[in-house]
Coordinates of C-alpha atoms in Angstrom, one line a residue:
M1 CA -19.7 25.0 28.7
S2 CA -19.9 26.4 25.2
D3 CA -19.6 30.0 26.6
D4 CA -16.4 29.1 28.4
Y5 CA -15.1 27.4 25.3
L6 CA -15.8 30.4 23.1
Q7 CA -14.6 33.0 25.5
P8 CA -11.0 33.0 24.2
A9 CA -12.4 33.2 20.6
R10 CA -14.5 36.2 21.6
A11 CA -11.4 37.9 23.1
F12 CA -9.5 37.0 19.9
L13 CA -12.2 38.5 17.7
E14 CA -12.1 41.7 19.7
W15 CA -8.3 41.8 19.4
F16 CA -8.5 41.0 15.7
R17 CA -10.9 43.9 15.0
A18 CA -8.6 46.3 16.8
W19 CA -5.8 45.8 14.3
P20 CA -5.7 48.6 11.7
G21 CA -6.9 47.3 8.3
T22 CA -8.8 44.2 9.5
T23 CA -12.4 43.5 8.5
F24 CA -14.9 40.8 9.7
H25 CA -18.2 40.6 8.0
D26 CA -21.3 41.3 10.2
D27 CA -23.1 38.2 8.9
I28 CA -20.5 35.6 10.0
E29 CA -19.5 34.4 13.5
I30 CA -17.2 32.1 15.3
V31 CA -19.1 29.2 16.8
D32 CA -18.6 26.0 18.8
L33 CA -18.7 23.0 16.4
R34 CA -17.5 20.3 18.7
A35 CA -20.8 18.5 18.2
R36 CA -19.6 18.0 14.7
G37 CA -16.1 17.0 15.8
A38 CA -14.7 20.2 14.4
G39 CA -13.8 22.4 17.4
R40 CA -14.3 26.1 16.7
G41 CA -15.4 27.3 13.2
I42 CA -17.1 30.1 11.4
I43 CA -20.6 30.0 10.1
A44 CA -22.9 32.4 8.1
N45 CA -25.7 34.0 10.1
K46 CA -27.4 35.1 6.9
D47 CA -27.3 34.1 3.2
I48 CA -24.0 35.4 1.8
P49 CA -23.7 36.1 -2.0
V50 CA -20.7 34.8 -4.0
D51 CA -17.6 37.1 -4.1
T52 CA -18.5 38.6 -0.7
V53 CA -15.4 39.6 1.3
L54 CA -15.6 37.6 4.6
F55 CA -12.6 39.1 6.4
T56 CA -9.4 40.8 5.7
I57 CA -6.0 40.3 7.4
P58 CA -3.3 43.0 6.9
R59 CA 0.1 41.6 6.5
K60 CA 1.3 43.5 9.6
A61 CA -1.0 41.3 11.7
I62 CA 0.7 38.1 10.5
I63 CA 3.3 36.5 12.7
S64 CA 6.4 36.3 10.5
A65 CA 10.1 37.1 10.2
T66 CA 9.1 40.6 9.1
T67 CA 6.8 41.4 12.0
S68 CA 8.2 39.7 15.0
E69 CA 10.9 41.7 16.9
L70 CA 13.0 38.5 17.2
A71 CA 14.2 39.1 13.7
K72 CA 15.7 42.4 14.9
L73 CA 17.1 40.9 18.1
I74 CA 18.7 38.0 16.3
P75 CA 18.9 39.0 12.6
S76 CA 20.8 35.9 11.5
I77 CA 18.0 33.5 12.3
V78 CA 16.2 34.8 9.2
Q79 CA 19.1 35.7 7.0
G80 CA 19.2 32.3 5.5
A81 CA 15.5 32.4 4.7
E82 CA 15.0 36.0 3.5
A83 CA 18.3 37.8 3.0
E84 CA 18.1 37.4 -0.7
E85 CA 14.8 39.3 -0.8
K86 CA 16.1 42.3 1.2
P87 CA 17.7 45.4 -0.3
E88 CA 21.4 45.9 0.4
S89 CA 20.5 48.9 2.6
E90 CA 18.3 46.8 4.9
K91 CA 20.9 44.0 5.1
K92 CA 23.5 46.6 6.2
E93 CA 21.0 48.0 8.8
D94 CA 20.4 44.5 10.1
K95 CA 24.1 43.9 10.5
E96 CA 24.7 47.2 12.3
G97 CA 21.8 46.6 14.7
E98 CA 22.8 43.0 15.4
D99 CA 23.2 42.1 19.1
D100 CA 26.9 41.6 20.1
E101 CA 25.8 38.3 21.5
D102 CA 24.9 37.2 17.9
E103 CA 28.3 38.0 16.4
G104 CA 30.4 35.2 15.1
D105 CA 27.6 32.6 15.0
D106 CA 25.8 33.5 11.8
D107 CA 26.4 30.1 10.3
N108 CA 25.0 28.3 13.3
N109 CA 22.0 30.5 13.5
A110 CA 21.0 30.6 9.8
Q111 CA 17.6 29.0 9.5
D112 CA 15.2 28.0 6.8
P113 CA 11.7 29.4 6.8
W114 CA 10.4 26.6 9.0
T115 CA 12.9 26.7 11.8
S116 CA 12.9 30.5 11.6
L117 CA 9.2 30.6 12.3
I118 CA 9.4 27.9 15.0
L119 CA 11.9 30.1 16.8
I120 CA 9.7 33.1 16.4
L121 CA 6.6 31.3 17.7
I122 CA 8.5 30.0 20.7
Y123 CA 9.8 33.5 21.4
E124 CA 6.3 35.1 21.1
F125 CA 4.7 32.4 23.1
L126 CA 7.2 32.7 26.0
R127 CA 6.6 36.4 26.1
G128 CA 3.0 35.8 27.2
P129 CA 1.0 39.0 27.6
A130 CA 3.9 41.1 26.4
S131 CA 3.5 39.6 22.9
P132 CA 1.2 41.5 20.5
W133 CA -0.3 38.1 19.5
K134 CA -1.2 36.8 23.0
P135 CA -5.0 36.5 22.2
Y136 CA -4.1 34.7 19.0
F137 CA -2.0 32.1 20.9
D138 CA -4.9 31.6 23.3
V139 CA -7.0 30.1 20.5
L140 CA -4.3 28.0 18.9
P141 CA -4.4 24.4 20.0
A142 CA -2.0 23.1 22.6
V143 CA -2.7 19.4 21.7
F144 CA -2.7 17.9 18.2
D145 CA -4.1 14.7 16.8
T146 CA -1.5 14.3 14.1
P147 CA 0.3 10.9 14.1
M148 CA 3.4 12.8 15.3
F149 CA 1.7 12.7 18.8
W150 CA 0.2 9.2 18.6
S151 CA 1.4 6.3 20.8
A152 CA 3.1 3.3 19.3
D153 CA -0.2 1.3 19.6
E154 CA -2.2 4.0 17.9
I155 CA 0.3 4.1 15.0
K156 CA -0.1 0.4 14.6
D157 CA -3.8 1.1 13.8
L158 CA -2.6 2.6 10.5
Q159 CA -1.2 -0.9 9.6
A160 CA 0.6 -0.8 6.2
S161 CA -0.5 2.8 5.3
P162 CA 2.3 4.9 3.7
V163 CA 1.5 7.4 6.4
V164 CA 3.4 5.3 9.0
E165 CA 6.7 5.9 7.2
R166 CA 6.0 9.7 7.0
V167 CA 5.3 10.4 10.7
G168 CA 8.9 11.5 11.3
R169 CA 9.1 12.1 15.0
E170 CA 12.8 11.1 15.2
E171 CA 13.7 13.3 12.3
A172 CA 11.9 16.3 13.9
D173 CA 13.6 15.7 17.2
E174 CA 17.0 15.7 15.5
M175 CA 16.2 18.9 13.6
I176 CA 15.0 20.7 16.7
R177 CA 18.1 19.6 18.8
S178 CA 20.5 20.6 16.0
K179 CA 19.0 23.8 14.7
V180 CA 16.5 25.2 17.2
L181 CA 17.9 24.5 20.7
P182 CA 21.4 25.9 20.0
V183 CA 19.9 29.3 19.0
I184 CA 17.7 29.4 22.1
R185 CA 20.6 28.5 24.4
A186 CA 23.0 31.0 22.7
H187 CA 20.4 33.7 23.3
S188 CA 18.7 32.6 26.5
S189 CA 18.5 36.1 27.8
I190 CA 16.3 37.0 24.8
F191 CA 14.0 33.9 24.9
F192 CA 13.8 33.8 28.7
G193 CA 13.4 37.5 29.7
E194 CA 12.3 39.0 32.9
G195 CA 9.7 36.8 34.6
V196 CA 10.0 33.9 32.1
A197 CA 11.2 30.7 33.7
E198 CA 13.9 28.9 31.7
L199 CA 12.9 25.6 30.2
D200 CA 15.1 22.5 30.1
D201 CA 15.9 20.8 26.8
D202 CA 13.1 18.2 26.9
A203 CA 10.5 20.9 27.6
L204 CA 11.9 23.0 24.8
V205 CA 11.8 20.1 22.4
Q206 CA 8.1 19.5 23.3
L207 CA 7.4 23.2 22.8
A208 CA 9.2 23.2 19.4
H209 CA 7.2 20.1 18.3
R210 CA 4.0 22.0 19.2
M211 CA 5.0 25.0 17.2
G212 CA 6.2 22.9 14.3
S213 CA 2.8 21.2 14.2
T214 CA 1.1 24.5 14.5
I215 CA 3.0 25.7 11.5
M216 CA 2.0 22.5 9.6
A217 CA -1.6 22.9 10.4
Y218 CA -2.1 26.7 10.2
S219 CA 0.7 28.6 8.5
F220 CA 0.5 30.1 5.0
S221 CA 3.2 30.5 2.5
L222 CA 3.2 34.3 2.0
E223 CA 3.2 34.3 -1.8
K224 CA 1.3 36.7 -3.9
D225 CA -1.4 35.8 -6.5
D226 CA 1.1 36.4 -9.3
D227 CA 2.9 33.2 -8.1
E228 CA -0.4 31.3 -8.3
D229 CA -0.8 32.3 -12.0
D230 CA 2.6 30.8 -12.7
D231 CA 1.5 27.6 -11.0
E232 CA -1.6 27.4 -13.2
E233 CA 0.5 27.7 -16.3
K234 CA 2.6 24.7 -15.2
K235 CA -0.6 22.7 -14.5
E236 CA -1.7 23.2 -18.1
E237 CA 1.0 20.8 -19.4
K238 CA -0.7 17.8 -20.9
P239 CA 0.1 14.2 -19.8
K240 CA 1.3 11.7 -22.2
G241 CA -0.9 9.2 -23.9
D242 CA -1.0 5.6 -22.8
D243 CA 0.8 4.5 -26.0
E244 CA 4.1 6.4 -25.1
D245 CA 6.7 4.2 -23.5
V246 CA 9.7 4.7 -21.2
E247 CA 13.0 5.5 -22.8
M248 CA 15.5 2.7 -23.0
K249 CA 19.2 3.2 -22.6
D250 CA 20.3 0.9 -25.4
G251 CA 18.9 3.3 -28.0
D252 CA 16.5 0.8 -29.5
D253 CA 12.9 2.1 -30.1
Q254 CA 13.8 5.6 -29.0
E255 CA 10.8 7.1 -27.2
T256 CA 9.7 9.9 -25.0
H257 CA 10.3 10.0 -21.2
V258 CA 7.7 9.2 -18.6
H259 CA 5.9 12.4 -17.4
E260 CA 5.7 13.3 -13.8
N261 CA 2.7 12.1 -11.8
E262 CA 0.1 14.8 -12.2
H263 CA -2.0 14.0 -9.1
E264 CA -0.2 15.9 -6.3
H265 CA -1.1 14.7 -2.8
G266 CA 0.0 18.0 -1.3
P267 CA -1.3 21.4 -0.2
D268 CA -2.8 23.8 -2.7
C269 CA -2.2 27.6 -2.8
N270 CA -4.4 28.5 0.2
H271 CA -2.2 26.9 2.8
D272 CA 1.0 26.0 1.0
H273 CA 3.4 24.4 3.5
G274 CA 5.8 23.3 0.8
D275 CA 5.1 21.1 -2.2
D276 CA 7.2 18.0 -1.7
S277 CA 5.6 16.1 -4.6
D278 CA 8.7 16.6 -6.7
D279 CA 11.2 15.9 -4.0
D280 CA 12.9 12.6 -4.1
S281 CA 14.1 12.8 -0.5
E282 CA 12.8 10.5 2.2
G283 CA 11.7 13.3 4.5
A284 CA 8.9 12.6 7.0
G285 CA 6.6 14.4 9.4
W286 CA 6.5 18.1 9.2
V287 CA 10.2 18.1 8.6
E288 CA 9.8 17.1 5.0
D289 CA 7.4 20.0 4.3
K290 CA 10.0 22.6 5.2
D291 CA 11.8 22.3 1.9
D292 CA 9.8 25.0 0.3
Q293 CA 11.7 28.3 0.8
L294 CA 8.8 30.7 0.5
P295 CA 8.5 32.8 3.7
L296 CA 5.9 31.4 6.1
G297 CA 3.6 33.2 8.4
M298 CA 0.8 32.6 10.9
V299 CA -2.3 34.3 9.7
P300 CA -4.8 35.2 12.4
M301 CA -8.5 34.5 11.6
A302 CA -7.6 32.6 8.3
D303 CA -6.9 29.5 10.5
M304 CA -10.3 29.9 12.2
L305 CA -11.8 28.4 9.0
N306 CA -12.1 24.6 9.0
A307 CA -11.5 23.0 5.6
D308 CA -12.8 20.2 3.5
A309 CA -12.4 18.8 0.0
E310 CA -15.4 20.9 -1.1
C311 CA -15.0 24.5 0.0
N312 CA -17.0 27.7 -0.3
A313 CA -14.2 30.3 0.6
H314 CA -10.8 31.2 -0.8
I315 CA -7.9 33.1 0.7
S316 CA -6.2 35.4 -1.8
H317 CA -2.8 37.0 -1.2
G318 CA -2.6 40.7 -1.9
V319 CA 0.3 43.0 -1.5
D320 CA -0.8 44.5 1.8
A321 CA -3.4 42.0 3.0
L322 CA -4.8 38.5 2.7
T323 CA -8.6 38.3 2.0
A324 CA -11.1 35.6 2.5
T325 CA -13.8 35.6 -0.2
A326 CA -16.9 33.5 -0.8
V327 CA -16.4 31.4 -3.9
R328 CA -20.1 30.5 -4.1
P329 CA -23.3 31.5 -2.3
I330 CA -23.3 30.5 1.3
K331 CA -26.6 29.8 3.1
A332 CA -27.5 30.9 6.6
G333 CA -26.3 28.3 9.1
E334 CA -23.7 26.9 6.7
E335 CA -20.1 26.6 7.8
I336 CA -17.5 28.6 5.9
L337 CA -14.9 26.2 4.7
N338 CA -11.4 26.7 3.2
Y339 CA -9.6 24.3 0.9
Y340 CA -6.5 22.4 1.9
G341 CA -5.8 21.0 -1.6
P342 CA -6.3 17.5 -3.1
L343 CA -5.1 15.7 0.0
S344 CA -5.8 12.0 0.6
N345 CA -7.2 11.2 4.0
G346 CA -3.8 9.8 4.9
E347 CA -2.1 13.0 4.1
L348 CA -4.8 15.1 5.7
L349 CA -4.3 13.1 8.9
R350 CA -0.5 13.4 8.8
R351 CA -0.7 17.2 8.3
Y352 CA -3.8 18.2 10.2
G353 CA -4.8 15.3 12.5
Y354 CA -8.3 14.6 11.1
T355 CA -10.1 12.9 8.1
T356 CA -13.3 13.6 6.3
D357 CA -15.8 11.7 4.1
K358 CA -15.2 14.1 1.1
H359 CA -11.4 13.8 1.3
A360 CA -11.9 10.2 0.4
F361 CA -12.2 11.4 -3.1
F362 CA -8.5 12.1 -3.0
D363 CA -7.5 8.8 -1.3
A364 CA -4.3 7.3 -2.6
V365 CA -1.9 4.4 -1.8
D366 CA 1.6 3.7 -2.9
L367 CA 3.0 0.8 -4.8
P368 CA 6.8 0.5 -4.5
W369 CA 8.5 -0.2 -7.9
F370 CA 10.7 -2.9 -6.4
L371 CA 7.6 -4.9 -5.7
V372 CA 6.5 -4.6 -9.3
Q373 CA 10.0 -5.5 -10.6
L374 CA 10.1 -8.5 -8.3
H375 CA 7.0 -10.0 -9.8
L376 CA 8.0 -9.1 -13.3
A377 CA 11.2 -11.0 -12.8
R378 CA 9.3 -14.0 -11.4
Q379 CA 6.9 -14.0 -14.3
L380 CA 9.8 -13.9 -16.7
G381 CA 11.9 -16.5 -14.9
L382 CA 14.8 -14.1 -14.3
N383 CA 17.4 -14.7 -11.8
A384 CA 19.0 -11.8 -9.8
A385 CA 21.7 -11.1 -12.2
E386 CA 19.4 -11.1 -15.2
T387 CA 17.0 -8.8 -13.4
V388 CA 19.8 -6.3 -12.8
K389 CA 20.8 -6.5 -16.4
V390 CA 17.3 -5.7 -17.5
A391 CA 17.0 -2.8 -15.1
E392 CA 20.3 -1.4 -16.3
A393 CA 19.0 -1.3 -19.9
I394 CA 16.1 1.0 -18.9
D395 CA 16.4 4.6 -17.9
A396 CA 15.0 3.9 -14.4
D397 CA 15.7 7.5 -13.3
E398 CA 12.6 8.4 -15.2
F399 CA 10.5 6.0 -13.3
E400 CA 7.9 7.0 -10.7
D401 CA 8.8 5.3 -7.4
P402 CA 6.5 4.6 -5.7
V403 CA 3.7 4.8 -8.1
M404 CA 0.6 6.4 -6.5
L405 CA -2.8 4.7 -7.0
D406 CA -5.6 7.2 -6.6
R407 CA -9.4 7.3 -7.0
D408 CA -11.4 8.4 -10.1
F409 CA -13.7 11.3 -9.6
D410 CA -15.1 14.4 -11.5
E411 CA -14.7 17.9 -10.2
D412 CA -16.8 21.0 -11.0
E413 CA -14.0 23.6 -11.4
E414 CA -16.5 26.5 -10.9
T415 CA -18.2 25.3 -7.7
G416 CA -15.5 23.0 -6.4
E417 CA -18.1 20.2 -6.0
L418 CA -16.9 16.6 -6.3
K419 CA -18.6 13.6 -8.0
G420 CA -17.6 10.0 -7.8
V421 CA -17.5 7.5 -10.6
Q422 CA -20.7 5.8 -11.6
G423 CA -21.5 2.6 -9.5
D424 CA -19.7 1.3 -6.5
A425 CA -16.2 1.3 -7.9
V426 CA -13.7 3.9 -6.9
L427 CA -11.2 2.9 -9.6
T428 CA -11.9 2.3 -13.3
E429 CA -8.4 1.8 -14.6
L430 CA -4.8 1.3 -13.5
P431 CA -2.3 4.2 -13.7
Q432 CA -1.0 4.5 -17.2
I433 CA 2.5 5.3 -15.9
L434 CA 2.5 2.0 -14.0
R435 CA 1.7 0.1 -17.1
R436 CA 4.3 1.9 -19.1
Q437 CA 7.0 1.2 -16.6
A438 CA 6.1 -2.5 -16.3
R439 CA 5.9 -2.7 -20.1
A440 CA 9.3 -1.1 -20.5
F441 CA 10.8 -3.7 -18.2
A442 CA 9.0 -6.6 -19.8
K443 CA 9.9 -5.5 -23.3
V444 CA 13.7 -5.4 -22.6
A445 CA 13.5 -8.7 -20.8
L446 CA 11.6 -10.5 -23.5
R447 CA 14.0 -9.1 -26.1
Q448 CA 17.0 -10.4 -24.2
Q449 CA 15.3 -13.8 -23.8
Q450 CA 14.6 -13.9 -27.5
K451 CA 18.2 -13.2 -28.3
R452 CA 19.3 -16.0 -25.9
R453 CA 16.9 -18.4 -27.5
E454 CA 18.1 -17.5 -31.0
K455 CA 21.7 -17.9 -29.9
A456 CA 21.0 -21.3 -28.3
L457 CA 19.2 -22.5 -31.5
A458 CA 22.1 -21.3 -33.6
A459 CA 24.5 -23.2 -31.4
S460 CA 22.3 -26.3 -31.5
K461 CA 22.1 -26.1 -35.3
K462 CA 25.9 -25.8 -35.6
Q463 CA 26.4 -28.8 -33.3
T464 CA 23.7 -31.1 -34.6
G465 CA 23.1 -29.9 -38.1
K466 CA 19.4 -29.4 -37.4
N467 CA 17.7 -26.1 -38.0
G468 CA 15.7 -26.0 -34.8
K469 CA 12.3 -25.6 -36.5
N470 CA 10.8 -28.5 -34.7
D471 CA 11.7 -27.1 -31.3
K472 CA 8.8 -28.0 -29.0
T473 CA 9.5 -25.8 -26.0
H474 CA 6.6 -23.9 -24.5
P475 CA 6.1 -20.6 -26.3
P476 CA 7.1 -17.5 -24.2
K477 CA 4.5 -15.4 -22.4
T478 CA 3.4 -12.3 -24.2
E479 CA 4.3 -8.9 -22.9
K480 CA 0.7 -8.3 -21.9
E481 CA 0.5 -11.5 -20.0
V482 CA 3.7 -10.8 -18.1
V483 CA 2.7 -7.2 -17.2
A484 CA -0.9 -8.1 -16.1
A485 CA 0.2 -11.1 -14.0
A486 CA 3.0 -9.2 -12.4
L487 CA 0.8 -6.2 -11.5
A488 CA -1.9 -8.5 -10.1
A489 CA 0.7 -10.2 -7.9
A490 CA 2.2 -6.9 -6.8
F491 CA -1.1 -5.4 -5.8
T492 CA -2.1 -8.6 -4.0
E493 CA 1.2 -8.6 -2.0
R494 CA 0.7 -4.9 -1.2
L495 CA -2.8 -5.5 0.0
A496 CA -1.7 -8.5 2.1
A497 CA 0.6 -6.2 4.1
Y498 CA -2.5 -5.0 5.9
P499 CA -3.3 -7.6 8.6
T500 CA -7.1 -7.2 8.5
T501 CA -9.5 -7.4 5.7
L502 CA -11.5 -4.6 4.1
A503 CA -14.8 -6.1 5.3
A504 CA -13.6 -6.3 8.9
D505 CA -12.4 -2.7 8.8
E506 CA -15.7 -1.5 7.5
A507 CA -17.6 -3.3 10.2
Q508 CA -15.2 -1.9 12.9
F509 CA -15.4 1.6 11.4
A510 CA -19.2 1.6 11.8
E511 CA -18.9 0.9 15.5
T512 CA -16.0 3.3 16.3
P513 CA -16.6 6.8 17.8
V514 CA -16.4 9.5 15.2
G515 CA -13.4 11.8 15.6
S516 CA -11.4 9.2 17.6
R517 CA -7.8 8.4 16.4
L518 CA -8.9 4.8 15.7
H519 CA -11.8 6.2 13.6
S520 CA -9.3 8.2 11.5
A521 CA -6.9 5.3 11.2
L522 CA -9.7 3.1 10.0
R523 CA -10.9 5.6 7.4
V524 CA -7.4 5.9 6.1
R525 CA -6.7 2.2 5.7
I526 CA -10.2 1.5 4.3
G527 CA -9.6 4.0 1.5
E528 CA -6.3 2.5 0.7
K529 CA -7.6 -1.1 0.8
R530 CA -10.5 -0.2 -1.5
L531 CA -8.0 1.0 -4.1
L532 CA -5.8 -2.0 -3.8
T533 CA -8.7 -4.4 -3.9
E534 CA -10.1 -2.9 -7.1
A535 CA -6.6 -2.7 -8.6
V536 CA -6.1 -6.4 -8.1
A537 CA -9.5 -7.1 -9.8
L538 CA -8.5 -4.8 -12.8
A539 CA -5.1 -6.4 -13.2
K540 CA -6.7 -9.9 -13.1
A541 CA -9.2 -8.9 -15.7
D542 CA -6.3 -7.6 -17.9
L543 CA -4.6 -11.0 -17.4
T544 CA -7.6 -12.9 -18.4
A545 CA -7.9 -10.8 -21.6
A546 CA -4.2 -11.2 -22.3
K547 CA -4.4 -14.9 -22.0
A548 CA -7.4 -15.1 -24.3
E549 CA -5.7 -12.9 -26.8
A550 CA -2.5 -15.0 -26.8
K551 CA -4.5 -18.2 -27.2
A552 CA -6.4 -16.7 -30.1
E553 CA -3.1 -15.6 -31.8
A554 CA -1.6 -19.0 -31.2
K555 CA -4.6 -20.7 -32.8
A556 CA -4.4 -18.4 -35.7
E557 CA -0.7 -19.1 -36.1
K558 CA -1.3 -22.8 -36.2
A559 CA -4.0 -22.4 -38.8
A560 CA -1.7 -20.3 -40.9
E561 CA 1.1 -22.9 -40.6
K562 CA -1.3 -25.6 -41.8
S563 CA -2.4 -23.5 -44.8
G564 CA 1.3 -22.8 -45.5
K565 CA 0.9 -19.1 -44.9
K566 CA 3.2 -17.1 -42.7
N567 CA 1.6 -15.2 -39.8
D568 CA 3.9 -13.0 -37.8
R569 CA 3.0 -13.3 -34.1
R570 CA 2.6 -9.9 -32.5
D571 CA 4.5 -9.5 -29.2
G572 CA 1.7 -7.7 -27.5
N573 CA 3.3 -4.3 -27.4
D574 CA 0.1 -2.5 -28.4
D575 CA -2.4 -2.2 -25.6
Q576 CA -5.2 -1.0 -27.9
P577 CA -6.3 -1.2 -31.5
S578 CA -4.3 1.3 -33.5
G579 CA -7.3 3.5 -34.1
K580 CA -7.7 4.0 -30.3
R581 CA -4.0 4.5 -29.7
Q582 CA -3.7 7.7 -31.7
R583 CA -2.1 10.4 -29.5
R584 CA -4.7 12.8 -28.2
N585 CA -3.8 16.4 -28.8

């Protein structure tokens, strides 16, 4: 069985080695890893030293808009994606060589890098043996386990995971029908040449979904390493300290804006399908990942490598070729693994259709801001109109929404090895940005409430002649109490959106076949529930401490009143003693 399974891979390897400029190290081989639930993969036959070149792929072997003849047959399908990068002489040549059938419909045919590559893959796939990449297509999967292809019942197994809202089957259907199908129908003689049976719309949509998912799982952004250096410079920007608040619109207490969330749950440089971490749109499925406008390509052999959160190989992008290199010593029998970036298991499942133990280090779950604001308003006793007024006084455009809650871990940057926090906990503190946002809302609300109380007391004094000093109303909650109680309630409500308990999921996970879709769904929601469960506990601990602090301050204030000394009550704006709150440089 294994021999039959590996036969296409052997033919592919022979085809790969025949390309001018390719290399494939003698001490590595393609093997059957289905026993590990991993399909095909590459292992080392002998010990391999660090910095060893494992294989090399010339750019001419990559399927892209610059290598497929479809770009010459229908130039306009790539003009939208790559015209700016071409010299004027090449643009002129493209126009002069354009098929008469293509004239007049440039606007309709113009594609982004994603749809352009989908069209190219469909064209090359339909060509069959006539395509230079036929042996490569033979080893690419025809079926995917990404949620895009799950049944409705299987999707329900993800419960309240944010992955559910990002599947995007309907959005992908719409994009295919509006941008891909019209081009194929307008150029049917090109796509359905001699001996190729024409497909109906439904069959083409299914094929386009397959190619879109193939791009999601296996394509590379064809950048050069110079671009990676620029990315590293951007990553060196320091986050703000916990003592820095959100800017308020009213000009009081002018402070610095909230920084962007630094933990990006997206792909890294080795397989970049478009970083949507800074995109505010509500995209979903593989459609949302097409926003990056870097040229895309399918890179034979690079996608033979499986990947995990801890890798031992790296794909570098050179001018003429891409090179896979060992980033640390690889022992004989060890699998060679690429790195797909700091992806949570939920995002790994959405993009690639599988989950791993080690990607649990990057697990994350969202907390929508509206849920936090709702519970802040309840703690403060605000009605709908008052809540809106408070929100309008804050520069909410600077808010993270949703706020991502993710695990604590240590990473060895040299070896890529991951280490969890000490003990059983996966979370040691709540996100600073979440506290800042909640604190900004509570600060404005408490300030407005204080002004209303002062106005009411002044009116009472004017009406009754009393100064209001003996007012016995219950003292307002401190800012710390309000924030901690609201966060505890928001996390509790977010956790309650999952219909089963963490304990029940863990018991079911232990009995579920490894590699099944249910197994993946359970791993995703277990990771999210662990984070939420520990977040609830941390928020409740904060609340207990805030109440104790408020009680101590109230007691001290009473003692000061009895002794005739004035003791200004602090409003709880400072989260830590001043010595600990100094900004870290």
